[in-house]
Structures are given as C-alpha cells and as structure tokens.
Amino acid sequence: MEELAIFGGKPVREKAIYYGRQCIEQDDVDAVVSTLTSDFITCGPRVKDMEKQLCEVTGAKYAVAVCNGTAALHLSAMAAGFGPGDEVIVSPITFAASANCVRYCGATPVFADIDNETYNIDPECIRKLITPKTKGIVAVDFTGQAVKLDEIRQICKEHGLILIEDAAHAMGTKYKGQPVGSIADMTCFSFHPVKTVTCGEGGAITTNDEELYRHLMRLRTHGITRDPSEMAHPTDALWYNEQVELGFNYRLTDFQAALLCSQLKKLPKYTKRRKEIVKLYDEAFADMPEIQVQKEIPESDTTRHLYVLRLHLEKLSCTRRQFFDALYAENTCPQVHYLPVYWHSYYEKLGYPKGLCPNAEAYYESSMSIPIYYSLTDEDVNDVIRAVKKIVAYYRK
Ligand SMILES: *Cc1c(COP(=O)(O)O)cnc(C)c1O
C-alpha cells in the first residue's frame, strides 16, 4: 500500500491545487485597462453594458449590477418586503449570506432540510414549514444545480410567497432549457473569484418584474431617485434628485463591469470545461462504494461550480477530518461547503437547535469539495482522482 503524504509518503503532486480559482486572460486585462483611462470609472456605460449582457445570458428582462453577491441578496430581501415578524424559508447548506440577508431585514430564517442525493432544498420539507408568517423562500442552486423550480414556484403560488433564487453557484445553468436568472421573482448572482465568472467582487440581481427592478435600482443608490414619478416633490430642475427611502451605496465600478463583460463572453467555454471535469470525476468515482456521486436531476443542465466528494464513512476506517487532511497533504486541496448555516455560533445564539435538519447535518459531516475550475487540466484532475483513490485504498474497511 502506498504511504499517504500525511504520514511522510510522497505527495501525489508537488504543487498544490485548490478547490477553485479564477481565470484571467489578456482580453480580460485589456478590457479593464481600457476602462481605467476612459471617461467613467464608475456609474458609466460599462455597468449598463454588463446589465444588458446579463439579460442576454439569463433571458431576464432586467438586471441590476451590484458590488457583491451579498448586496444582491440584501437588496432582494428588502425589495421582497421582508421585515420583523416575517418568516423566510432558506436552505441550511449554503454560504451564510443566503440567510443573513433575511436577518438584515429583521425577518426570521427558517431552515428547510435538503434532499439526500441532490443536496438541494427539498420542496416537501419547505411545505411542512409554511405558516401564516411565511413571506418568501431563498432557494440556493447548490454546486450550480438548479433547485426544483417548478415545485418551489408552485408552493410560492399557492401561498403568495416571493421566491429569491440564490444562483451564486449557477451562472450558466438552465432549468428545463430556460437559463437560471429568468425564472424566480429575483435571482442573485455573485462574481467572487471562485465563482464561474468573476470581476473580483461583484454581483447582480435579475428579474422580469419592472416594479422590483425600479425598486432595486433605487436601493442600490441610497434610495435616491431621479425619476419625477417616484418623487414626493417632483420638479423639472436638472440637478434635483430625491431620497425617497433608505438605501445603500452598493454600486459596482465600470472597470469591474468591463471585466465581467469580458468574462461573460467566455461563459460557454467555461461551462464546457466544467462539464468535462464533472464527467471525469463522476466516471472515476462511479464504481467506488465508498463515494457517493451527486445526483443530477434531468431538469437541470448544470454549469457546475463545486464538485462534492461525499464519503460513505461507514465503509472507511477514518473520519471526514482525517480524509480531508490526507487529501490536503497530497496537494490536491479540498474545502468544505458548507457548515449548516444554523451551526454558526451567531445562529446558535439565536436559538436554532442542533438536529434541526438531519440530512443537512449528515451531508456536512461526510463531504468536501475537490478542485474544479476552468484552467484545471486533465492531468490535474487525474492527480486529484489518484489522491482520492490512494486515500480510499488506505482506509478501506
Ligand atoms: C459566494 C456566495 C454568496 C455571496 O457572494 P459574495 O459575492 O461573496 O458576497 C452568496 N451565496 C452563495 C451560495 C455563495 O456561494
């Protein structure tokens, strides 16, 4: 048996690779540099271009560019009208921001358990949690796979709920042939460097609802409007603008928008490569009983952001922690996505008990994400597979 690197053996590879990284090419650099010397570096034409391009890619009527994905979620929650006393149903297996946006508005996140095979929020669990206080759902397309949008939209329709789709992982994904971004009431994207397309920090909300769009645009800039029809004291004075509610400065710069435009043009090739990597991993792990491959629902044509390695720990003589550390030592560095949101001590202090979502907790305790990104070569993927197989062979019961 090969000695694991963690016990002094030779690591599978010399140079470490991580679970995600950006791909910035010369055309991206040129787009940013040319914007820096243009007339506008913020509030200019590139932000408009980016919003137009987002509408083209997602098929949504409207897009609002903002400074990060969390800001997109915050403004969506505000535009949805969430407030104190309201309950909003959220997936527990997500980045904390998906629930924090509900807290920002003073509303209460209610965590619905996930499906054991897709790891996405389970519509049946959502149904069980609906009360007269329920106002909306924040559904997360975890790893990039679309949630069961038909079922969830049906629940929203029956109970008059607003659906916010957290598609931070899902740029490029289609549901029943329709791009994510044009389906929920509001869809939020993140353009952080680990996501499929990036502009450093950035985000966006897409919607087909003109009223929500106008509200989001206003909230992005302090709650200030230049549209007389939205003012309490309209005038035709050229300088006049009016703050009609409390908003934020969540704007994106033009050079970031230029970077995102450049990246979005390359989305098809990013999608293609991510799908190839998923296929290589799926094939390598398909016949290994120690590993559970994530189930794909046929409705979702997925641009995968994360590749989850889920362990059947009962078939291994190691813990998740030992497996993770062993993989790390082989220089094929994983990460864990995510701690159930309500296990964070902030949420624990709010009174959410352990055991709330058993599937989510079991998922967390047996999973890690392995490298997947555009510039990962077949050789890199094979290194990761070799490392996983080496560790499984070592700990196999
Ligand atoms: C990355 C991410 C966010 C937050 O996006 P930022 O741009 O980092 O603020 C929100 N939700 C999910 C699921 C994410 O992965």
CSV table of C-alpha atoms and ligand atoms in Angstrom, one decimal:
chain,number,residue,atom,x,y,z
A,1,MET,CA,0.0,0.0,0.0
A,2,GLU,CA,1.2,3.5,-0.9
A,3,GLU,CA,2.2,5.6,2.2
A,4,LEU,CA,0.0,8.7,2.5
A,5,ALA,CA,1.7,12.0,2.3
A,6,ILE,CA,0.3,12.9,5.7
A,7,PHE,CA,2.3,10.1,7.2
A,8,GLY,CA,5.5,11.0,5.3
A,9,GLY,CA,4.9,9.4,1.9
A,10,LYS,CA,5.5,11.2,-1.4
A,11,PRO,CA,2.5,13.5,-2.2
A,12,VAL,CA,0.6,12.8,-5.4
A,13,ARG,CA,1.7,16.2,-6.8
A,14,GLU,CA,4.3,18.8,-5.8
A,15,LYS,CA,2.4,22.0,-6.5
A,16,ALA,CA,-0.8,22.5,-4.5
A,17,ILE,CA,-4.1,23.0,-6.3
A,18,TYR,CA,-7.2,24.4,-4.5
A,19,TYR,CA,-10.9,23.9,-5.0
A,20,GLY,CA,-11.5,26.9,-7.1
A,21,ARG,CA,-9.6,29.8,-8.9
A,22,GLN,CA,-10.3,32.5,-11.4
A,23,CYS,CA,-9.1,32.5,-15.0
A,24,ILE,CA,-7.9,36.0,-16.2
A,25,GLU,CA,-6.6,36.2,-19.7
A,26,GLN,CA,-5.2,39.0,-21.8
A,27,ASP,CA,-8.6,40.1,-23.2
A,28,ASP,CA,-9.9,40.5,-19.6
A,29,VAL,CA,-6.8,42.6,-18.7
A,30,ASP,CA,-7.3,44.8,-21.9
A,31,ALA,CA,-11.0,45.3,-21.0
A,32,VAL,CA,-10.1,46.6,-17.5
A,33,VAL,CA,-7.2,48.7,-18.6
A,34,SER,CA,-9.1,50.5,-21.4
A,35,THR,CA,-11.9,51.3,-19.0
A,36,LEU,CA,-9.5,52.8,-16.5
A,37,THR,CA,-8.4,55.5,-19.0
A,38,SER,CA,-12.0,56.2,-20.2
A,39,ASP,CA,-14.3,59.0,-19.1
A,40,PHE,CA,-16.1,56.9,-16.5
A,41,ILE,CA,-14.7,54.6,-13.9
A,42,THR,CA,-18.0,54.2,-12.0
A,43,CYS,CA,-21.6,54.8,-12.8
A,44,GLY,CA,-20.7,54.8,-16.5
A,45,PRO,CA,-21.6,52.9,-19.7
A,46,ARG,CA,-19.8,49.6,-18.8
A,47,VAL,CA,-22.2,48.9,-16.0
A,48,LYS,CA,-25.1,49.4,-18.4
A,49,ASP,CA,-23.3,47.0,-20.9
A,50,MET,CA,-22.9,44.4,-18.2
A,51,GLU,CA,-26.6,44.6,-17.2
A,52,LYS,CA,-27.5,44.2,-20.9
A,53,GLN,CA,-25.2,41.3,-21.3
A,54,LEU,CA,-26.6,39.6,-18.1
A,55,CYS,CA,-30.1,40.0,-19.6
A,56,GLU,CA,-29.0,38.3,-22.8
A,57,VAL,CA,-27.3,35.4,-21.0
A,58,THR,CA,-30.1,34.8,-18.5
A,59,GLY,CA,-33.1,35.7,-20.6
A,60,ALA,CA,-34.3,38.1,-17.8
A,61,LYS,CA,-35.9,41.4,-18.7
A,62,TYR,CA,-33.9,43.4,-16.2
A,63,ALA,CA,-30.6,43.2,-14.4
A,64,VAL,CA,-29.1,45.3,-11.6
A,65,ALA,CA,-25.3,45.2,-11.1
A,66,VAL,CA,-24.2,45.5,-7.5
A,67,CYS,CA,-20.9,45.4,-5.6
A,68,ASN,CA,-21.1,41.7,-4.5
A,69,GLY,CA,-23.4,38.8,-4.2
A,70,THR,CA,-24.3,39.5,-0.6
A,71,ALA,CA,-25.5,43.0,-1.6
A,72,ALA,CA,-27.6,41.4,-4.3
A,73,LEU,CA,-29.3,39.2,-1.7
A,74,HIS,CA,-29.7,42.1,0.8
A,75,LEU,CA,-31.4,44.3,-1.8
A,76,SER,CA,-33.6,41.4,-3.0
A,77,ALA,CA,-34.7,40.7,0.6
A,78,MET,CA,-35.5,44.4,1.0
A,79,ALA,CA,-37.4,44.6,-2.3
A,80,ALA,CA,-39.3,41.5,-1.3
A,81,GLY,CA,-40.5,43.5,1.7
A,82,PHE,CA,-39.2,41.0,4.3
A,83,GLY,CA,-39.4,42.5,7.8
A,84,PRO,CA,-39.7,41.8,11.5
A,85,GLY,CA,-42.3,39.1,12.2
A,86,ASP,CA,-41.9,37.5,8.8
A,87,GLU,CA,-40.5,34.0,8.2
A,88,VAL,CA,-38.4,33.2,5.2
A,89,ILE,CA,-37.5,29.6,4.3
A,90,VAL,CA,-33.8,29.0,3.5
A,91,SER,CA,-31.6,26.1,2.7
A,92,PRO,CA,-29.1,25.3,5.5
A,93,ILE,CA,-26.4,24.1,3.2
A,94,THR,CA,-25.2,27.4,1.8
A,95,PHE,CA,-23.0,30.3,2.4
A,96,ALA,CA,-24.2,32.3,5.4
A,97,ALA,CA,-25.2,35.2,3.2
A,98,SER,CA,-28.3,33.4,1.9
A,99,ALA,CA,-29.7,33.5,5.5
A,100,ASN,CA,-28.0,36.8,6.6
A,101,CYS,CA,-30.0,38.7,4.0
A,102,VAL,CA,-33.2,37.7,5.8
A,103,ARG,CA,-31.7,38.8,9.2
A,104,TYR,CA,-30.6,42.2,7.7
A,105,CYS,CA,-34.3,42.9,7.2
A,106,GLY,CA,-35.2,41.8,10.7
A,107,ALA,CA,-37.0,38.7,9.5
A,108,THR,CA,-36.5,35.1,10.7
A,109,PRO,CA,-34.8,32.5,8.5
A,110,VAL,CA,-36.5,29.1,8.8
A,111,PHE,CA,-34.2,26.2,7.6
A,112,ALA,CA,-35.8,23.5,5.4
A,113,ASP,CA,-33.8,20.3,5.1
A,114,ILE,CA,-32.0,19.2,1.9
A,115,ASP,CA,-32.5,16.2,-0.4
A,116,ASN,CA,-30.0,13.4,0.4
A,117,GLU,CA,-29.0,12.9,-3.2
A,118,THR,CA,-29.0,16.3,-4.9
A,119,TYR,CA,-28.1,18.3,-1.7
A,120,ASN,CA,-30.6,21.0,-2.7
A,121,ILE,CA,-33.5,22.2,-0.6
A,122,ASP,CA,-36.4,19.6,-0.6
A,123,PRO,CA,-39.7,21.1,-1.7
A,124,GLU,CA,-41.5,18.6,0.7
A,125,CYS,CA,-39.6,20.0,3.6
A,126,ILE,CA,-40.5,23.5,2.5
A,127,ARG,CA,-44.2,22.6,2.6
A,128,LYS,CA,-44.1,21.4,6.1
A,129,LEU,CA,-42.6,24.7,7.4
A,130,ILE,CA,-45.1,27.1,5.9
A,131,THR,CA,-47.1,29.1,8.5
A,132,PRO,CA,-49.2,32.3,8.1
A,133,LYS,CA,-46.0,34.2,8.8
A,134,THR,CA,-44.1,32.8,5.8
A,135,LYS,CA,-43.3,35.5,3.4
A,136,GLY,CA,-40.8,34.0,1.0
A,137,ILE,CA,-38.2,31.4,0.1
A,138,VAL,CA,-34.4,31.8,-0.6
A,139,ALA,CA,-33.6,28.8,-2.7
A,140,VAL,CA,-29.9,28.1,-3.4
A,141,ASP,CA,-28.8,26.3,-6.5
A,142,PHE,CA,-26.1,24.4,-4.6
A,143,THR,CA,-23.0,23.4,-6.6
A,144,GLY,CA,-24.7,25.1,-9.6
A,145,GLN,CA,-27.5,22.5,-10.0
A,146,ALA,CA,-30.9,24.2,-10.2
A,147,VAL,CA,-33.4,23.6,-7.4
A,148,LYS,CA,-36.7,22.0,-8.3
A,149,LEU,CA,-38.0,25.3,-9.6
A,150,ASP,CA,-41.4,24.1,-10.8
A,151,GLU,CA,-42.3,22.6,-7.4
A,152,ILE,CA,-41.0,25.5,-5.5
A,153,ARG,CA,-42.8,28.1,-7.7
A,154,GLN,CA,-46.0,26.1,-7.2
A,155,ILE,CA,-45.6,26.4,-3.4
A,156,CYS,CA,-45.0,30.1,-3.8
A,157,LYS,CA,-48.1,30.5,-5.9
A,158,GLU,CA,-50.3,28.6,-3.5
A,159,HIS,CA,-49.1,30.6,-0.5
A,160,GLY,CA,-48.4,34.0,-2.1
A,161,LEU,CA,-44.6,33.8,-1.4
A,162,ILE,CA,-41.7,35.6,-3.0
A,163,LEU,CA,-39.0,33.4,-4.5
A,164,ILE,CA,-35.4,34.6,-4.3
A,165,GLU,CA,-33.1,32.3,-6.1
A,166,ASP,CA,-29.5,32.4,-4.8
A,167,ALA,CA,-27.7,31.4,-8.0
A,168,ALA,CA,-24.3,32.4,-6.8
A,169,HIS,CA,-23.1,28.9,-8.0
A,170,ALA,CA,-25.3,28.7,-11.0
A,171,MET,CA,-24.3,31.2,-13.7
A,172,GLY,CA,-24.8,29.3,-17.0
A,173,THR,CA,-27.2,26.7,-15.6
A,174,LYS,CA,-30.5,26.0,-17.4
A,175,TYR,CA,-33.7,24.6,-15.9
A,176,LYS,CA,-35.9,22.8,-18.4
A,177,GLY,CA,-33.9,24.6,-21.1
A,178,GLN,CA,-34.5,28.1,-19.6
A,179,PRO,CA,-31.5,29.9,-18.2
A,180,VAL,CA,-31.4,30.4,-14.4
A,181,GLY,CA,-32.0,34.1,-13.8
A,182,SER,CA,-35.2,34.3,-15.8
A,183,ILE,CA,-37.4,32.1,-13.6
A,184,ALA,CA,-37.6,33.2,-9.9
A,185,ASP,CA,-39.0,36.6,-8.8
A,186,MET,CA,-35.5,37.7,-8.3
A,187,THR,CA,-32.2,35.8,-9.0
A,188,CYS,CA,-29.0,36.7,-7.3
A,189,PHE,CA,-25.5,36.1,-8.7
A,190,SER,CA,-22.0,36.5,-7.2
A,191,PHE,CA,-18.9,37.3,-9.2
A,192,HIS,CA,-16.3,36.4,-6.5
A,193,PRO,CA,-13.2,34.8,-7.9
A,194,VAL,CA,-14.1,31.3,-7.1
A,195,LYS,CA,-17.4,31.6,-9.0
A,196,THR,CA,-17.8,30.7,-12.7
A,197,VAL,CA,-17.4,34.3,-13.9
A,198,THR,CA,-15.7,36.9,-11.8
A,199,CYS,CA,-14.9,40.6,-11.5
A,200,GLY,CA,-13.1,40.4,-8.2
A,201,GLU,CA,-16.0,41.5,-6.1
A,202,GLY,CA,-19.4,41.8,-7.8
A,203,GLY,CA,-22.9,40.6,-8.0
A,204,ALA,CA,-26.2,41.1,-9.8
A,205,ILE,CA,-29.9,40.6,-9.4
A,206,THR,CA,-32.1,39.7,-12.4
A,207,THR,CA,-35.9,39.9,-12.6
A,208,ASN,CA,-38.7,40.1,-15.0
A,209,ASP,CA,-40.8,42.4,-12.8
A,210,GLU,CA,-40.5,46.1,-13.7
A,211,GLU,CA,-41.6,47.3,-10.3
A,212,LEU,CA,-39.0,45.2,-8.4
A,213,TYR,CA,-36.4,46.4,-10.9
A,214,ARG,CA,-37.1,50.0,-10.3
A,215,HIS,CA,-37.0,49.4,-6.5
A,216,LEU,CA,-33.7,47.5,-6.7
A,217,MET,CA,-32.1,50.3,-8.8
A,218,ARG,CA,-33.2,52.9,-6.2
A,219,LEU,CA,-32.0,50.8,-3.2
A,220,ARG,CA,-28.6,50.4,-4.9
A,221,THR,CA,-28.0,54.1,-4.8
A,222,HIS,CA,-29.1,55.3,-1.3
A,223,GLY,CA,-32.8,55.1,-2.1
A,224,ILE,CA,-32.3,58.2,-4.2
A,225,THR,CA,-34.4,58.7,-7.4
A,226,ARG,CA,-34.1,61.0,-10.4
A,227,ASP,CA,-37.5,59.9,-11.8
A,228,PRO,CA,-40.1,62.6,-11.0
A,229,SER,CA,-42.8,59.9,-11.0
A,230,GLU,CA,-41.2,58.4,-7.9
A,231,MET,CA,-40.8,61.7,-6.0
A,232,ALA,CA,-42.9,63.3,-3.3
A,233,HIS,CA,-41.8,66.7,-4.6
A,234,PRO,CA,-41.2,66.4,-8.3
A,235,THR,CA,-39.6,69.3,-10.2
A,236,ASP,CA,-38.0,69.6,-13.6
A,237,ALA,CA,-34.8,71.2,-12.2
A,238,LEU,CA,-31.9,69.4,-13.8
A,239,TRP,CA,-29.9,69.0,-10.5
A,240,TYR,CA,-32.8,67.7,-8.5
A,241,ASN,CA,-32.8,64.2,-7.1
A,242,GLU,CA,-34.7,62.9,-4.1
A,243,GLN,CA,-34.1,60.3,-1.4
A,244,VAL,CA,-37.5,58.6,-1.0
A,245,GLU,CA,-36.4,55.7,1.2
A,246,LEU,CA,-33.3,54.3,3.0
A,247,GLY,CA,-31.0,52.6,0.6
A,248,PHE,CA,-27.3,51.9,0.3
A,249,ASN,CA,-24.3,52.5,-1.9
A,250,TYR,CA,-24.0,49.0,-3.4
A,251,ARG,CA,-22.7,50.2,-6.8
A,252,LEU,CA,-20.1,48.4,-9.0
A,253,THR,CA,-17.3,50.2,-10.7
A,254,ASP,CA,-17.0,50.4,-14.5
A,255,PHE,CA,-13.7,48.6,-14.6
A,256,GLN,CA,-15.2,45.7,-12.7
A,257,ALA,CA,-18.2,45.7,-15.1
A,258,ALA,CA,-15.8,45.6,-18.0
A,259,LEU,CA,-14.1,42.6,-16.5
A,260,LEU,CA,-17.4,40.9,-16.1
A,261,CYS,CA,-18.5,41.6,-19.7
A,262,SER,CA,-15.2,40.1,-20.9
A,263,GLN,CA,-15.7,37.0,-18.7
A,264,LEU,CA,-19.4,36.5,-19.6
A,265,LYS,CA,-18.4,36.3,-23.3
A,266,LYS,CA,-16.4,33.2,-22.3
A,267,LEU,CA,-19.1,31.5,-20.3
A,268,PRO,CA,-19.7,28.8,-23.0
A,269,LYS,CA,-16.1,27.6,-22.8
A,270,TYR,CA,-16.1,27.8,-19.0
A,271,THR,CA,-19.3,25.7,-18.9
A,272,LYS,CA,-17.9,23.2,-21.4
A,273,ARG,CA,-14.7,22.7,-19.4
A,274,ARG,CA,-16.6,22.4,-16.0
A,275,LYS,CA,-18.8,19.7,-17.5
A,276,GLU,CA,-15.8,17.8,-18.8
A,277,ILE,CA,-14.3,17.8,-15.3
A,278,VAL,CA,-17.5,16.6,-13.7
A,279,LYS,CA,-17.7,13.8,-16.2
A,280,LEU,CA,-14.1,12.7,-15.4
A,281,TYR,CA,-14.7,12.7,-11.7
A,282,ASP,CA,-18.1,11.0,-12.0
A,283,GLU,CA,-16.7,8.2,-14.1
A,284,ALA,CA,-13.7,7.7,-11.8
A,285,PHE,CA,-15.9,7.5,-8.7
A,286,ALA,CA,-19.0,5.7,-10.1
A,287,ASP,CA,-17.8,2.2,-9.1
A,288,MET,CA,-16.4,3.2,-5.7
A,289,PRO,CA,-18.8,2.2,-3.0
A,290,GLU,CA,-17.0,4.5,-0.5
A,291,ILE,CA,-18.0,7.6,-2.5
A,292,GLN,CA,-21.5,9.0,-3.3
A,293,VAL,CA,-21.7,10.9,-6.6
A,294,GLN,CA,-24.1,13.9,-6.5
A,295,LYS,CA,-27.4,13.1,-8.2
A,296,GLU,CA,-28.3,15.3,-11.2
A,297,ILE,CA,-31.9,16.0,-11.8
A,298,PRO,CA,-32.7,15.8,-15.6
A,299,GLU,CA,-34.4,19.2,-15.4
A,300,SER,CA,-31.1,20.9,-14.7
A,301,ASP,CA,-28.5,21.4,-17.4
A,302,THR,CA,-25.8,22.4,-14.9
A,303,THR,CA,-22.7,24.5,-15.1
A,304,ARG,CA,-21.1,23.1,-12.0
A,305,HIS,CA,-19.4,25.5,-9.6
A,306,LEU,CA,-18.4,22.9,-7.0
A,307,TYR,CA,-17.7,19.1,-7.1
A,308,VAL,CA,-18.7,17.5,-3.9
A,309,LEU,CA,-16.9,14.3,-2.7
A,310,ARG,CA,-19.3,12.7,-0.3
A,311,LEU,CA,-17.9,9.8,1.7
A,312,HIS,CA,-19.7,6.7,2.9
A,313,LEU,CA,-17.8,6.9,6.2
A,314,GLU,CA,-19.3,3.6,7.4
A,315,LYS,CA,-17.2,1.9,4.7
A,316,LEU,CA,-14.0,3.7,5.7
A,317,SER,CA,-11.8,3.4,8.9
A,318,CYS,CA,-11.2,7.2,9.0
A,319,THR,CA,-13.1,10.3,9.9
A,320,ARG,CA,-14.1,13.1,7.4
A,321,ARG,CA,-11.4,15.2,9.2
A,322,GLN,CA,-8.7,12.6,8.6
A,323,PHE,CA,-9.7,12.1,4.9
A,324,PHE,CA,-9.7,15.9,4.4
A,325,ASP,CA,-6.3,16.3,6.0
A,326,ALA,CA,-4.9,13.4,4.0
A,327,LEU,CA,-6.2,14.9,0.7
A,328,TYR,CA,-4.7,18.3,1.7
A,329,ALA,CA,-1.3,16.7,2.3
A,330,GLU,CA,-1.4,15.1,-1.2
A,331,ASN,CA,-1.5,18.8,-2.5
A,332,THR,CA,-5.0,18.3,-4.0
A,333,CYS,CA,-6.6,20.7,-1.5
A,334,PRO,CA,-10.3,20.4,-0.8
A,335,GLN,CA,-12.6,22.7,1.1
A,336,VAL,CA,-15.9,22.0,2.9
A,337,HIS,CA,-19.1,23.6,1.6
A,338,TYR,CA,-20.8,24.2,4.0
A,339,LEU,CA,-21.3,24.1,7.7
A,340,PRO,CA,-25.1,24.1,8.1
A,341,VAL,CA,-25.9,27.8,8.5
A,342,TYR,CA,-27.6,27.4,11.9
A,343,TRP,CA,-24.5,25.7,13.3
A,344,HIS,CA,-22.6,29.1,13.1
A,345,SER,CA,-22.4,30.4,16.7
A,346,TYR,CA,-24.3,33.6,15.7
A,347,TYR,CA,-27.3,31.5,14.7
A,348,GLU,CA,-26.8,29.1,17.6
A,349,LYS,CA,-27.1,32.0,19.9
A,350,LEU,CA,-30.4,33.0,18.2
A,351,GLY,CA,-31.7,29.6,19.4
A,352,TYR,CA,-31.5,27.3,16.4
A,353,PRO,CA,-31.0,23.8,17.9
A,354,LYS,CA,-28.7,21.0,16.6
A,355,GLY,CA,-30.7,18.3,14.8
A,356,LEU,CA,-33.0,20.7,13.0
A,357,CYS,CA,-32.1,19.4,9.5
A,358,PRO,CA,-30.8,15.8,9.8
A,359,ASN,CA,-30.0,15.4,6.1
A,360,ALA,CA,-28.0,18.7,6.0
A,361,GLU,CA,-26.1,17.7,9.1
A,362,ALA,CA,-25.2,14.3,7.8
A,363,TYR,CA,-24.3,15.8,4.5
A,364,TYR,CA,-21.9,18.3,6.2
A,365,GLU,CA,-20.2,15.6,8.3
A,366,SER,CA,-19.3,13.4,5.3
A,367,SER,CA,-18.5,15.9,2.5
A,368,MET,CA,-15.8,18.0,1.0
A,369,SER,CA,-15.4,19.9,-2.3
A,370,ILE,CA,-12.5,18.9,-4.6
A,371,PRO,CA,-10.9,21.1,-7.2
A,372,ILE,CA,-12.9,22.2,-10.2
A,373,TYR,CA,-12.2,25.3,-12.4
A,374,TYR,CA,-11.7,26.3,-16.0
A,375,SER,CA,-7.9,26.0,-16.1
A,376,LEU,CA,-7.7,22.7,-14.3
A,377,THR,CA,-6.0,20.3,-16.8
A,378,ASP,CA,-6.8,16.6,-17.3
A,379,GLU,CA,-3.5,15.9,-15.6
A,380,ASP,CA,-4.6,17.9,-12.5
A,381,VAL,CA,-7.9,16.1,-12.5
A,382,ASN,CA,-6.1,12.7,-12.7
A,383,ASP,CA,-3.9,13.8,-9.8
A,384,VAL,CA,-7.0,14.5,-7.7
A,385,ILE,CA,-8.5,11.2,-8.6
A,386,ARG,CA,-5.3,9.3,-7.8
A,387,ALA,CA,-5.1,11.1,-4.5
A,388,VAL,CA,-8.7,10.2,-3.6
A,389,LYS,CA,-8.2,6.6,-4.7
A,390,LYS,CA,-4.9,6.3,-2.7
A,391,ILE,CA,-6.7,7.5,0.5
A,392,VAL,CA,-9.7,5.3,0.0
A,393,ALA,CA,-7.5,2.3,-0.6
A,394,TYR,CA,-5.6,3.1,2.6
A,395,TYR,CA,-8.7,3.4,4.8
A,396,ARG,CA,-11.0,0.9,3.1
A,397,LYS,CA,-12.6,-1.4,5.7
B,1,LIG,C1,-20.5,33.4,-2.9
B,1,LIG,C2,-21.9,33.2,-2.4
B,1,LIG,C3,-22.6,34.3,-1.9
B,1,LIG,C4,-22.1,35.6,-1.6
B,1,LIG,O1,-21.5,36.3,-2.6
B,1,LIG,P1,-20.4,37.4,-2.4
B,1,LIG,O2,-20.2,37.9,-3.8
B,1,LIG,O3,-19.2,36.7,-1.8
B,1,LIG,O4,-20.9,38.4,-1.5
B,1,LIG,C5,-23.9,34.0,-1.5
B,1,LIG,N1,-24.5,32.8,-1.6
B,1,LIG,C6,-23.8,31.8,-2.1
B,1,LIG,C7,-24.4,30.4,-2.2
B,1,LIG,C8,-22.4,31.9,-2.4
B,1,LIG,O5,-21.7,30.9,-2.8
